[in-house]
C-alpha cells in the first residue's frame, strides 16, 4: 500500500467526499487537462489458481485529448491526484510504454504496458561464471534491461548450471518462485519481489457486497515440475500450489513450503465504489461480513478513473473439489521448451545480427544506424539533419535560426526587425512610425487622402480633437494647468480614494460590492444648515473620531488616549471624580503602604497570614527544585505492520523510543544500550534469540520469530 502520501492525503482518501484529477508525464512534458479516463490493471497472480513465480505486467488504458506530439513507443508516467484545498497531491501509478494509439475526433485512445513487457521480453544470455547465484543473475538482468531491481530482504540462492534459452522475464519468474514470491514492476518502475500481506479492512459504506467462495483456500502442499520426468513436492493435501521451474531443487520446494504452509484466503471479488488508489498488487484486504472474517488478496487489481475512482479486487482459487478434479501429474504439467521454436520459428532475440536482406512488416528498433534509407512515411518527435533537400516542405510550426529564401509568399508574418532595401507595400497598418525614419519632404499634402485628417490645409484646427479622437492619454503628457475638482472627480479604479469639490474621501473596499466610507478630509455637513471643515475618521464598527476648529470632539477621545502627559500640573481634579475604592485597590502596584491595626484575615492578622503563606511558598519551591533535579526516563515501543500474525509470510517493524520527561532522546543514545527480549515459554530458545538482538534500536519481527505465542519488549541500560 502506498505510504508516501501526506497525512492530509490519507485523511481525505478515507473520507466520503473526494475530488480527483490525473497527470501524464512524457519526458519533460506534463499533461494535466483533457484526460477523460484511465483504467489501471495489474496484480500479483496469473491464472485461475494461486501460484508463485508470476510476472504479471500492469497495463493502463487511457482516453484523452490528443497532444501535439507523438506518443507511440514512448514511456509515460501516470499519476492520479487528490485535490486538497484546491491543490492536487499526486501519487504515481507506474511507468508504461504506449502501443499503437488510435485517434478520433481530436481524442486519442491507447494501451500502455509497464517495463515487464517493454524491457524484459528479450532473451537472457548470461555472461556469468557458473555456479552462480540469484542475486548476481538479477544484477545482470538489471544491466541488460535497464530496470532497477529491489533485492532488499533477499539472500543469495545458488544456481549451479547456466540457464539457456530463456527470456529475462522467464528468469525473473523462476527466481521469484525460488523465493516463494511473485515479481512485478512497482510505481517507480523498479522490479520488486513480493508476497501478500494484510493492509486494510473493507468499509462497506464504501463497497458493494462481495462475491466469494463458500470456503477459504489454504496452502496444504507445493508441487514443482522440473522437466517432463522430474518433479518435487512438499506437504500433502489437494489444496496446493502447482508450478514449473527448472531451477528448483527438492530443498528449495521444502523451504518454500515452510514459508507458505497454512497461507489462507477467500477466493472471490470485492468492489470498492469509493476506490483507493493506494492499493498495490501485494496488498490483502480484510472482510468482515455476516459473522465471518476472511482475507482477499489483490491477485487481480483494477483501478478506474473517470473523475472519480472505483477499485475492484479479485482473488483466484479453486475449491477442494475442483482441485481434486483438475489435478494433473507433474509430467503433464511440465513445460516442454523447444529452443528452436523460440529462436527460428516464433521469435528471434539476439545481441547481434548481421543479414544481407531483411524484410519486415513491423520493426521496433531502439537505435538505428543506416547509411541509406528510403522511407515512405516518417513520423518522429525530433529530427536532427545536417542537410535536407526537399521538393515540398509543409510545417505547422517551424523555428529556423538562419533562413535564405529566393521567393517568399506569406499570408501573415510577424517580424520583430525587418531590414529591406526595397519594399512594395500596398497598405501599412502601423501603431508607431517615428519621424527619424521619414525623410524631410517625403510626406506632402498630395500623399494625404481627403478626410484622413480633420483640418484645414493639413493643419489641425482648434477643437478638432475631441473625446472620440483620443483613445488613450498618458498623465506625463500633461505639462501645466489646473484640474477643477468642481468639474472633475478624481478617483482610484477601485473607488478607494476620490477627490471631488473641496472634499477628499477614503473608502474601505474590502467588500468591493459595498465600499464603506472611513475618512473625510475637507468640508462636511454637520446638519441641514451647517457645514464644517475638519477631519472625520470612522472605525470599522462605526465609531467616529472628529477633529475640527473646536478641537477633538468627545467621540474622538478613545480609550487610553489620556495619559499623564495630557493632564496639566495644576489640573486640580476634583476628588469626587475619582473612584476611591479603585484607587485603593490599585495602590499595591506602587510603594504606598496601608497602615492599619485592624486588618484581619479570618482570625489572624494580615502580617501573620502573609508570613505563613510566604513560608508555604518557599517549602513548595524547594520540593519543585528537588523534583526537577532528578531525571525521569520513559521507554516506549512502537509497532508498524501486523501486530497479531494470522498466517505465514507476515512481518512487523518494532522500534524502541526513550524519553526524558516528554523529550525524546533516542537519537542521543548509543545502539549498544538497547537489548530486545522474547518471551515464548521456551527459555533456552528465548535466550538464544535475545543474544542476536542486542545493540539495535529497531528490529523486524516475522512469523519465523514466533513459535506458537510470543511477546517482545526492549530494555535500555542508562546506568
Short mmCIF file of C-alpha atoms in Angstrom, two decimals, residues 631-636 638 657-669 718:
data_model
loop_
_atom_site.label_atom_id
_atom_site.label_comp_id
_atom_site.label_asym_id
_atom_site.label_seq_id
_atom_site.Cartn_x
_atom_site.Cartn_y
_atom_site.Cartn_z
CA UNK A 631 15.82 12.87 35.63
CA UNK A 632 12.74 10.89 34.70
CA UNK A 633 13.09 8.37 31.84
CA UNK A 634 10.38 6.52 29.93
CA UNK A 635 10.80 3.72 27.35
CA UNK A 636 8.17 3.20 24.65
CA UNK A 638 6.03 1.20 18.63
CA UNK A 657 11.92 5.14 21.82
CA UNK A 658 13.41 6.71 25.00
CA UNK A 659 12.01 9.89 26.61
CA UNK A 660 13.46 12.15 29.30
CA UNK A 661 10.28 13.60 30.74
CA UNK A 662 8.42 14.45 27.48
CA UNK A 663 11.53 14.97 25.30
CA UNK A 664 12.56 12.07 23.04
CA UNK A 665 16.32 11.38 23.43
CA UNK A 666 16.60 8.13 21.42
CA UNK A 667 18.92 9.72 18.87
CA UNK A 668 21.38 10.79 21.58
CA UNK A 669 21.85 7.23 22.90
CA UNK A 718 21.15 4.05 31.09
#
